[in-house]
Tab-separated table of C-alpha atoms and ligand atoms in Angstrom:
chain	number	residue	atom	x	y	z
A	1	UNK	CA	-34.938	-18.367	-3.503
A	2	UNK	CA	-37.334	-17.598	-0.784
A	3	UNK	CA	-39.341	-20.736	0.436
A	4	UNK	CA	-42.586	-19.819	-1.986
A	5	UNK	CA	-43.198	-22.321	-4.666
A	6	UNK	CA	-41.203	-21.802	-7.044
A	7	UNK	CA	-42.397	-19.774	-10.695
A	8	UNK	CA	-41.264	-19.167	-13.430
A	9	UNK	CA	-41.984	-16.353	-15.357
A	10	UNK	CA	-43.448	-16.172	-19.128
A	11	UNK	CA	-40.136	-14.146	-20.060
A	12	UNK	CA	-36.132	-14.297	-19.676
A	13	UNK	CA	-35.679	-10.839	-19.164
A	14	UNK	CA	-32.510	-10.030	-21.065
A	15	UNK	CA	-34.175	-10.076	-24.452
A	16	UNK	CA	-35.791	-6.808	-25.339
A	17	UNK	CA	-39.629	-7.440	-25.837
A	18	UNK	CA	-39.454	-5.383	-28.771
A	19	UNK	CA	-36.308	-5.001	-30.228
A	20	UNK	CA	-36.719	-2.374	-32.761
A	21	UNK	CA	-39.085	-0.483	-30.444
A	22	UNK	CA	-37.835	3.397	-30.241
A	23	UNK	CA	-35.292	4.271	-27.076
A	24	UNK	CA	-37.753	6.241	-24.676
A	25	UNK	CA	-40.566	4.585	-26.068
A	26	UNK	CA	-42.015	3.356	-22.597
A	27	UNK	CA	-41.125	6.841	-21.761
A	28	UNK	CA	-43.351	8.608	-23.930
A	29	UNK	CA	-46.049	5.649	-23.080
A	30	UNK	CA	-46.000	6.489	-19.293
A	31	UNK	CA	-46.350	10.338	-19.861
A	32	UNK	CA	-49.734	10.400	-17.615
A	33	UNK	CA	-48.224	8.514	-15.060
A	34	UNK	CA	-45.659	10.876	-15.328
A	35	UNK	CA	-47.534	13.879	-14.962
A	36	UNK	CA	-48.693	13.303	-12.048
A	37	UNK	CA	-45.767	11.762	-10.144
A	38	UNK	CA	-42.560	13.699	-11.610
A	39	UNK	CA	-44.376	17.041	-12.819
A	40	UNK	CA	-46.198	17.268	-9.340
A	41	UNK	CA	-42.797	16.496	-7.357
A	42	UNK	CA	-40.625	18.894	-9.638
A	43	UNK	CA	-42.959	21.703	-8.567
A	44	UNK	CA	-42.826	20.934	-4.618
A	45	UNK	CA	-39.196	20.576	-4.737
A	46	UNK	CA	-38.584	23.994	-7.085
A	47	UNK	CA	-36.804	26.551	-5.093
A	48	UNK	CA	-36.280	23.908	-1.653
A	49	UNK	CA	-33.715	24.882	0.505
A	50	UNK	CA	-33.789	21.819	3.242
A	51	UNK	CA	-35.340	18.629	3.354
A	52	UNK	CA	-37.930	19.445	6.180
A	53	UNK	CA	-41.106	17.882	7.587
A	54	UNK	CA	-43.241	20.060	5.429
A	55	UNK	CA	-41.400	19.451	1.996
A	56	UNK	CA	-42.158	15.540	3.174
A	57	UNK	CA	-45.678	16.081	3.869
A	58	UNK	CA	-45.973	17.583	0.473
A	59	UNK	CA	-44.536	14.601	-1.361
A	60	UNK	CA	-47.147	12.283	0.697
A	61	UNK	CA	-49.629	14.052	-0.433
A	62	UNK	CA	-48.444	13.400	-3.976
A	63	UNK	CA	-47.548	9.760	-3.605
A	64	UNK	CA	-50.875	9.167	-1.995
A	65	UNK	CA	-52.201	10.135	-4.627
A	66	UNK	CA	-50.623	8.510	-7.439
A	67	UNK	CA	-51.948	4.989	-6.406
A	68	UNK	CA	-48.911	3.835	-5.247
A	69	UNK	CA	-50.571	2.691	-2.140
A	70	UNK	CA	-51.023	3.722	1.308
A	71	UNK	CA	-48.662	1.123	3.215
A	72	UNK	CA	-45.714	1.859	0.276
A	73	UNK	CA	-46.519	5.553	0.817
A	74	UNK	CA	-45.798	5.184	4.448
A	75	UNK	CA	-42.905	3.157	4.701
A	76	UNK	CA	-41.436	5.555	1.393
A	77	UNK	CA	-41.861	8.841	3.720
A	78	UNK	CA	-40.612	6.628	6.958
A	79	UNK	CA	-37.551	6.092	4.818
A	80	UNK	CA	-36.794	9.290	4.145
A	81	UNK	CA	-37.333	10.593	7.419
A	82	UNK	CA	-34.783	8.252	9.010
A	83	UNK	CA	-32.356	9.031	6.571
A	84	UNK	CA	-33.453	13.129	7.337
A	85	UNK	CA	-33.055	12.260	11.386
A	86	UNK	CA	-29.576	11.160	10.575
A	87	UNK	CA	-28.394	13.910	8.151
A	88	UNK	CA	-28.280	11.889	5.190
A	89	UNK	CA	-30.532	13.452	3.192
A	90	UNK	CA	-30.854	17.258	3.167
A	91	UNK	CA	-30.504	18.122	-0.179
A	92	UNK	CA	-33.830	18.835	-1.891
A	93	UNK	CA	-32.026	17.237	-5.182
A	94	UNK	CA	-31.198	14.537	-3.677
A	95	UNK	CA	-34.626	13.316	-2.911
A	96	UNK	CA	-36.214	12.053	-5.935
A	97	UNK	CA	-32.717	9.814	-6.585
A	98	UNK	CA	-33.335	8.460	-3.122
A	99	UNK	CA	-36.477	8.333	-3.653
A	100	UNK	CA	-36.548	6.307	-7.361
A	101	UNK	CA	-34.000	4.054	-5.582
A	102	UNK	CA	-36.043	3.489	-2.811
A	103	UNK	CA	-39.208	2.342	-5.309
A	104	UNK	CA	-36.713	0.241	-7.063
A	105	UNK	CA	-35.639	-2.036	-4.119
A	106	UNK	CA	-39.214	-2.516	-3.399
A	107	UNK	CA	-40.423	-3.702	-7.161
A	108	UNK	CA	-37.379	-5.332	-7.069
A	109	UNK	CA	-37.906	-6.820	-3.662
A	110	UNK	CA	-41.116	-8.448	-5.161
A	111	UNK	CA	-39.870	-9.790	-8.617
A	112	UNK	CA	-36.925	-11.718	-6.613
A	113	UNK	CA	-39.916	-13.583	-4.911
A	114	UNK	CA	-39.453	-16.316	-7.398
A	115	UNK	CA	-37.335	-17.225	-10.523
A	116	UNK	CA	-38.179	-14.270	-12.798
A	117	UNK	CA	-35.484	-14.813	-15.335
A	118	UNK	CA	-35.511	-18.654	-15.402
A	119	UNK	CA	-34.897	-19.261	-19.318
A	120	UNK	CA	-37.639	-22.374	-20.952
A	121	UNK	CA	-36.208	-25.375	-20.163
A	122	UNK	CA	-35.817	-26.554	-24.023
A	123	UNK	CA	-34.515	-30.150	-22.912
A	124	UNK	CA	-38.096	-31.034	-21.393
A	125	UNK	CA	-40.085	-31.656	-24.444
A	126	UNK	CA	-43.205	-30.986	-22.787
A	127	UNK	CA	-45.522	-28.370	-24.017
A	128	UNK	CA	-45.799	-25.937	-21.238
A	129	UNK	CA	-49.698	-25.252	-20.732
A	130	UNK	CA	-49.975	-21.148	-19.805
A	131	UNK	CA	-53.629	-19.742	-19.138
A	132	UNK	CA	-54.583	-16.242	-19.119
A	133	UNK	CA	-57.171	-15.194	-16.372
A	134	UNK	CA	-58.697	-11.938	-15.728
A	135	UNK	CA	-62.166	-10.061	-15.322
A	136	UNK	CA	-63.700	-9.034	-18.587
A	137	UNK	CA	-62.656	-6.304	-20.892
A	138	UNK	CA	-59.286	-6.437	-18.909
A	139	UNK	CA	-57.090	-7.241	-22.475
A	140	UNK	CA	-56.403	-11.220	-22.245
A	141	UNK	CA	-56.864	-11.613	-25.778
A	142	UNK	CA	-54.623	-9.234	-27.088
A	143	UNK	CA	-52.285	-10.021	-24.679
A	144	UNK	CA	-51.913	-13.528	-25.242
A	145	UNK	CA	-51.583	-12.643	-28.895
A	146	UNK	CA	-48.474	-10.254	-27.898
A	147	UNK	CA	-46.879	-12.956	-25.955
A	148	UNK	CA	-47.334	-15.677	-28.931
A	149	UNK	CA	-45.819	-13.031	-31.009
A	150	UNK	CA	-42.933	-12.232	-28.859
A	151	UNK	CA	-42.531	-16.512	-28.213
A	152	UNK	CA	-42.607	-17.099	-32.370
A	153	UNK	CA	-40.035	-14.866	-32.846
A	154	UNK	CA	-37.809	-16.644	-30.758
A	155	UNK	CA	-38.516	-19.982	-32.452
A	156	UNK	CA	-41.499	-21.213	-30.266
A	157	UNK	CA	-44.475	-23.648	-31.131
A	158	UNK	CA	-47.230	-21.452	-30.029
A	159	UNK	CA	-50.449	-23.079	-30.080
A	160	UNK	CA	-53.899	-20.826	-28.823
A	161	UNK	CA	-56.876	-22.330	-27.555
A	162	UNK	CA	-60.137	-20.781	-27.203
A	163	UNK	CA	-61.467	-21.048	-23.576
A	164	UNK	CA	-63.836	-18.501	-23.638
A	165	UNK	CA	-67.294	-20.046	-25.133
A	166	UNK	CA	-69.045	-17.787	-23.105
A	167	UNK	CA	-69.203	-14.214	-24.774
A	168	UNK	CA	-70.517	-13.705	-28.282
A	169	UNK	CA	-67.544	-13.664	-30.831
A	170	UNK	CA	-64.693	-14.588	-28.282
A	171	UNK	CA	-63.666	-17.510	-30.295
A	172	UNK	CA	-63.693	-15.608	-33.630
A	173	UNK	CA	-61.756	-12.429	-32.138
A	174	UNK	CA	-58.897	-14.961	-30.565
A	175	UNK	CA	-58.958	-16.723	-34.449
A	176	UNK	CA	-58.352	-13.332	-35.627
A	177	UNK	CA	-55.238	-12.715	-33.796
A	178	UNK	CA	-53.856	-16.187	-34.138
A	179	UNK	CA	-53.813	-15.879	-38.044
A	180	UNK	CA	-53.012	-12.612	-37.787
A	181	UNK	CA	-49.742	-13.670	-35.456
A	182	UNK	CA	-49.672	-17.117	-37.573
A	183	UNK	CA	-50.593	-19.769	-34.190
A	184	UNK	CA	-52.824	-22.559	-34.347
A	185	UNK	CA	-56.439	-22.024	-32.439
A	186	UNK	CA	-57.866	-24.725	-31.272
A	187	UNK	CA	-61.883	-24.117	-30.673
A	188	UNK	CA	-65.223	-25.493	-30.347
A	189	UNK	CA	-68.572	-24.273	-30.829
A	190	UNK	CA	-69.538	-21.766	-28.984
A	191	UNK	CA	-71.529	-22.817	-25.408
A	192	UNK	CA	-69.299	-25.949	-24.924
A	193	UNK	CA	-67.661	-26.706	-21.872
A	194	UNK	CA	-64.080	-24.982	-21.652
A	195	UNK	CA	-62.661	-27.491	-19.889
A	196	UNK	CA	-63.377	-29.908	-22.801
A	197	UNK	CA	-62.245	-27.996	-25.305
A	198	UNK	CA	-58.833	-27.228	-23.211
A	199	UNK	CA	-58.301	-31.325	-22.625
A	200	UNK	CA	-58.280	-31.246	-26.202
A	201	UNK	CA	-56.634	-28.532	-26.943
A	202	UNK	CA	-53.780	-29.953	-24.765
A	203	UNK	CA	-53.742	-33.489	-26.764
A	204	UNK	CA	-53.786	-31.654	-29.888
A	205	UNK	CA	-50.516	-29.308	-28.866
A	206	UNK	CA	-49.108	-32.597	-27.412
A	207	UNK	CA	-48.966	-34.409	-30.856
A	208	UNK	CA	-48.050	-31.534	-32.721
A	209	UNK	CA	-44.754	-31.036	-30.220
A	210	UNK	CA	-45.898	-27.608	-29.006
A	211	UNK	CA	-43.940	-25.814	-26.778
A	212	UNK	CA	-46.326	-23.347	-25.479
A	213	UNK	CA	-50.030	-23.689	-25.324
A	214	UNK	CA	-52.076	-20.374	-24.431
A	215	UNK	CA	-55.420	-20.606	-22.506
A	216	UNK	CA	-57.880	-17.467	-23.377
A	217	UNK	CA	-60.702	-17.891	-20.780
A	218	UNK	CA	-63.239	-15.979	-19.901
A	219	UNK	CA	-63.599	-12.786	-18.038
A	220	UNK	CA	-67.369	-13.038	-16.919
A	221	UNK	CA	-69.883	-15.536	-16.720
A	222	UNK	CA	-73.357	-15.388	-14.639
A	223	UNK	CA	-71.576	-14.478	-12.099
A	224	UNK	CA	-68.102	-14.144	-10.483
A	225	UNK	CA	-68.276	-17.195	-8.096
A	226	UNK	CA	-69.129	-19.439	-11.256
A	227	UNK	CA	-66.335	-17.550	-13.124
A	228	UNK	CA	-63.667	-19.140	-10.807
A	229	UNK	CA	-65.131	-22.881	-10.320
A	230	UNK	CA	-65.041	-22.672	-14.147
A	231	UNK	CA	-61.705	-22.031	-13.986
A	232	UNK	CA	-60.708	-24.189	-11.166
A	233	UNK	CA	-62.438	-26.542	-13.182
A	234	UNK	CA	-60.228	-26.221	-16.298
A	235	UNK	CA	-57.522	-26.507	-13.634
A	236	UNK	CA	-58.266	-29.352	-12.889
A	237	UNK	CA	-58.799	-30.734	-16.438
A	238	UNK	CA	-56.137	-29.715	-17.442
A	239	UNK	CA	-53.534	-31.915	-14.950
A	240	UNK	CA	-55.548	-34.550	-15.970
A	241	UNK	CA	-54.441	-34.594	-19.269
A	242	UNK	CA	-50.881	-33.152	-19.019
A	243	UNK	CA	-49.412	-33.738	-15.158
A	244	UNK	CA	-48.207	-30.289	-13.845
A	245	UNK	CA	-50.738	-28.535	-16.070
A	246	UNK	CA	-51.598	-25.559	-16.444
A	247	UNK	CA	-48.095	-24.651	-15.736
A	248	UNK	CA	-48.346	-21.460	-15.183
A	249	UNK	CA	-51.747	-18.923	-14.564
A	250	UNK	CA	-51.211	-15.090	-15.590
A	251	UNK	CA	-53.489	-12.510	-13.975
A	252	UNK	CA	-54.151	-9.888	-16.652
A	253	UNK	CA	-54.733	-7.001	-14.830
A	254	UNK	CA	-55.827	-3.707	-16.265
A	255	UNK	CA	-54.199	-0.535	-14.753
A	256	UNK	CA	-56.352	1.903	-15.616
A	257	UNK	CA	-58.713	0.149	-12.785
A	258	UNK	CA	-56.002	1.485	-9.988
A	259	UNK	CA	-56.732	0.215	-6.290
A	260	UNK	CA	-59.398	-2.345	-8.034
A	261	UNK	CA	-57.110	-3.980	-9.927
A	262	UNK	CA	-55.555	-5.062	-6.485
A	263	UNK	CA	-59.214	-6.214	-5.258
A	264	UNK	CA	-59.683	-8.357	-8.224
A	265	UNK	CA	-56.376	-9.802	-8.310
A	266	UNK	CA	-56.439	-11.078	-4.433
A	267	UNK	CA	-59.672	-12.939	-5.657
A	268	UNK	CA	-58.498	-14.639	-8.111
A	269	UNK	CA	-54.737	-15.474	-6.599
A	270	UNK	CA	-56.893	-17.065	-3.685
A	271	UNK	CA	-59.065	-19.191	-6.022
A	272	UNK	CA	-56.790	-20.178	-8.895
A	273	UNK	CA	-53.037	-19.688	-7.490
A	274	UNK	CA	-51.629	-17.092	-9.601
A	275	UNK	CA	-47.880	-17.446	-10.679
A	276	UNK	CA	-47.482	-13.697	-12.587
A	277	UNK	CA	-49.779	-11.236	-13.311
A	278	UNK	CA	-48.991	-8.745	-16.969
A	279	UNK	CA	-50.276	-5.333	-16.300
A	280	UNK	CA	-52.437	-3.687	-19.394
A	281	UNK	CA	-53.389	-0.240	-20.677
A	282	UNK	CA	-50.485	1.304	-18.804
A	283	UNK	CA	-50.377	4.219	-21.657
A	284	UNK	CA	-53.884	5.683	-21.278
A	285	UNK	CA	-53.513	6.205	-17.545
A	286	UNK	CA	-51.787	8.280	-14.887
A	287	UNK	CA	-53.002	5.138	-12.221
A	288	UNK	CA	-49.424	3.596	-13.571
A	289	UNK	CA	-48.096	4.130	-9.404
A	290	UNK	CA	-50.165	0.549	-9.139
A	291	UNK	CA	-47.566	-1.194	-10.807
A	292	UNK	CA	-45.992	-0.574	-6.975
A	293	UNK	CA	-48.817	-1.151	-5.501
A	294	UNK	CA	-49.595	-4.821	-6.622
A	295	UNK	CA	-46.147	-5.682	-6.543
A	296	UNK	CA	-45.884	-4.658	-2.656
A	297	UNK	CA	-49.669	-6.024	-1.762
A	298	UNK	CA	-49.793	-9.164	-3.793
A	299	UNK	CA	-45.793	-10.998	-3.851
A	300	UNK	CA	-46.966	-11.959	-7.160
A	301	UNK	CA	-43.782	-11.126	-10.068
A	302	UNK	CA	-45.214	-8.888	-12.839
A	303	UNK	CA	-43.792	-10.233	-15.746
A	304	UNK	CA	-45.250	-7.984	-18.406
A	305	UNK	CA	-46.355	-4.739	-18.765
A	306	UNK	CA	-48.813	-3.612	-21.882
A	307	UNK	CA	-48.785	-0.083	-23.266
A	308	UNK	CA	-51.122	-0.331	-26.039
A	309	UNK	CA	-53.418	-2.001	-28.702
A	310	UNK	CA	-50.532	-3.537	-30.995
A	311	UNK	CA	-48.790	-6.500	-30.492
A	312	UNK	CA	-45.132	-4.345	-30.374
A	313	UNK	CA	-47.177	-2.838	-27.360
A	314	UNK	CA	-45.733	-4.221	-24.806
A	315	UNK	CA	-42.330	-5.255	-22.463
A	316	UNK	CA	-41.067	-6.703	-19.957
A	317	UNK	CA	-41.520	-5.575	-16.501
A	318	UNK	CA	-37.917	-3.669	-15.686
A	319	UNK	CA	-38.606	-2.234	-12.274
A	320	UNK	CA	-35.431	0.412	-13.028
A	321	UNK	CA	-36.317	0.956	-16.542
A	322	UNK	CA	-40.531	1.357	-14.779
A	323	UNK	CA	-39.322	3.973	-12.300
A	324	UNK	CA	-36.837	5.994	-14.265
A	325	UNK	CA	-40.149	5.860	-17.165
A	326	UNK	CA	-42.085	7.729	-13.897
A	327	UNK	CA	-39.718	10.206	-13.105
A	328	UNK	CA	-37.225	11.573	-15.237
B	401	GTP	N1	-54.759	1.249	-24.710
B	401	GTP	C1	-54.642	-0.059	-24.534
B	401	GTP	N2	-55.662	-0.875	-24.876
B	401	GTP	C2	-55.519	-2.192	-24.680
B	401	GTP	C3	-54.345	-2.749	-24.120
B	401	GTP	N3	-54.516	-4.088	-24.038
B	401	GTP	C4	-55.752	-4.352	-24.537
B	401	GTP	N4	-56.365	-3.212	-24.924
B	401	GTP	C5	-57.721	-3.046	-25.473
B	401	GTP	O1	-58.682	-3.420	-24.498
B	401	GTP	C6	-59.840	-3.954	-25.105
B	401	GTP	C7	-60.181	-5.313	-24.479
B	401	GTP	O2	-59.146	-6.223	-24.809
B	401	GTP	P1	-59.382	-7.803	-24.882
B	401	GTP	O3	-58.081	-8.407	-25.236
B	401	GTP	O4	-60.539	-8.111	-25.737
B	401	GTP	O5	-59.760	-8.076	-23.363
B	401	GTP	P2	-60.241	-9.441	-22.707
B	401	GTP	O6	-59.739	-9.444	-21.320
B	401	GTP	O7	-59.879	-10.585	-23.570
B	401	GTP	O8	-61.824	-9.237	-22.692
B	401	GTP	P3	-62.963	-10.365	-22.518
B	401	GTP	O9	-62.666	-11.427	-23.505
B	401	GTP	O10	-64.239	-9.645	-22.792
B	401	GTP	O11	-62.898	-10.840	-21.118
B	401	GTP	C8	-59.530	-4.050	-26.595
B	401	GTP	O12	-60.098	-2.939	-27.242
B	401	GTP	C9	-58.003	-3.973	-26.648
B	401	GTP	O13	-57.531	-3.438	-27.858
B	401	GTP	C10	-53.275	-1.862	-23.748
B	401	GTP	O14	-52.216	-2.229	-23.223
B	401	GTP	N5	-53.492	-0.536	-23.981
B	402	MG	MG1	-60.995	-12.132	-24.370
């Protein structure tokens, strides 16, 4: 452990998200991602002889562009040059293993930040309050409704409550998934203050023995600034009720927003003290480099990534399993 307060993650990592998913099935999700990091670098490096300045200029180029970032591009390509300088890498085939294992040591790097496969403590009999933050349109709702789904089926009390009262039909689409996943939704009318309706949603999941209680909030309100005292607010509410609460607050991030996603996310870690962020709509983009990105810029663990509309859409973040998705 590094000195950062410690987190635990939503996840233990050695159960597959979705056991009977196909093998290769993030594979085929990432194919835009793919295209434009392992198609683009399989051309460059066609018909190579050496590992020279130019061949590394070419793969900048491509990693720039791939919204992996500017500083990871950098410090990739100064990698890879010291290893050139001292003959360790002159083999045109060798680069993209270096490469891949390079990226890996970095996402890795930033999910060893903090306690990313710490298993529920079952013992502690309290319920463990998670909310879900994130601009609007981003995919909270169906997100939280994958993670109850994923929770249930490991024999978890998953209670939802409804946080947003803001948008029209928020309340009724986060009903829909929690009878369509089989979880309680705790709600008010719409308009009512969410930090109400979260102090009792928390009293409610307390007498019912919960062990997880999801928070969907909103994405957008008048504006952004009110956006986060509302949710500093609920915050704040929340530890009144239930000491420690919420105990964790997921950044839903979607990736299809690239270098943005990183702009919203520093906003809202500064505000509300995000513990992991789950990364959406990872199959409709090739912007999937930003997965590196976030993990470099932000020391935040990702501890899901989302590849669709269904609740079997999604897994847990596997940096090696991510990068080997990107390039082979
Ligand atoms: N392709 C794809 N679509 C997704 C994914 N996750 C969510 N969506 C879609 O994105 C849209 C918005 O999802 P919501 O869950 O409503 O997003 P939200 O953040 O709750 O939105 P607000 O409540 O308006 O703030 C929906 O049409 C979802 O089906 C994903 O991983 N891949
Ligand atoms: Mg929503």
């Amino acid at each position: 452990m590094t000195g950062k307060k410690e987190v635990k993650i939503l996840l233990d990592k050695s159960e597959p998200a979705n056991g009977n998913a196909p093998v290769g099935k993030l594979w085929d999700k990432l194919s835009k991602t793919r295209r434009r990091l392992k198609d683009r670098l399989d051309i460059v490096l066609s018909g190579k002889k050496a590992v020279d300045s130019s061949l590394l200029e070419e793969l900048e180029e491509i990693l720039f562009t791939s919204d992996i970032g500017v500083e990871i591009t950098e410090q990739l390509i100064e990698r890879l040059q010291r290893r050139v300088d001292r003959k360790s890498l002159d083999n045109p085939e060798q680069l993209k293993t270096i490469l891949k294992e390079e990226m890996i040591s970095f996402l890795e790097a930033g999910q060893e930040l903090s306690a990313v496969n710490e298993i529920p403590d079952k013992a502690r009999n309290i319920v463990e309050v998670i909310m879900f933050v994130g601009v609007n349109g981003v995919g909270k709702t169906t997100t939280i409704a994958k993670v109850a789904h994923y929770f249930q089926a490991q024999g978890q009390k998953v209670m939802l409550v409804a946080a947003d009262t803001f948008r029209a039909a928020a309340i009724e689409q986060l009903q829909i998934w929690g009878d369509r996943v089989g979880a309680e939704v705790i709600s008010q009318k719409r308009g009512a203050d969410p930090a109400a309706v979260v102090f009792d949603a928390i009293s409610a999941a307390k007498a019912r023995k919960m062990d997880k209680l999801f928070i969907d909030t909103a994405g957008r309100l008048h504006t952004k600034l009110n956006l986060m005292e509302e949710l500093k607010k609920v915050q704040r509410v929340a530890n009144q009720q239930l000491s420690g609460a919420p105990h964790q607050v997921t950044l839903v991030l979607d990736a299809t927003t690239g270098q943005n996603a990183i702009a919203q996310a520093q906003v809202f870690a500064q505000s509300l003290g995000v513990t992991d962020i789950i990364l959406t709509k990872l199959d409709g983009t090739a912007k999937g480099g930003v997965v590196i990105a976030i993990s470099q810029r932000l020391h935040i663990p990702i501890s899901f990534i989302c590849t669709g509309e269904g609740l079997e859409d999604f897994e847990i973040f596997n940096p090696r399993e991510f990068v080997e998705a990107i390039f082979d």
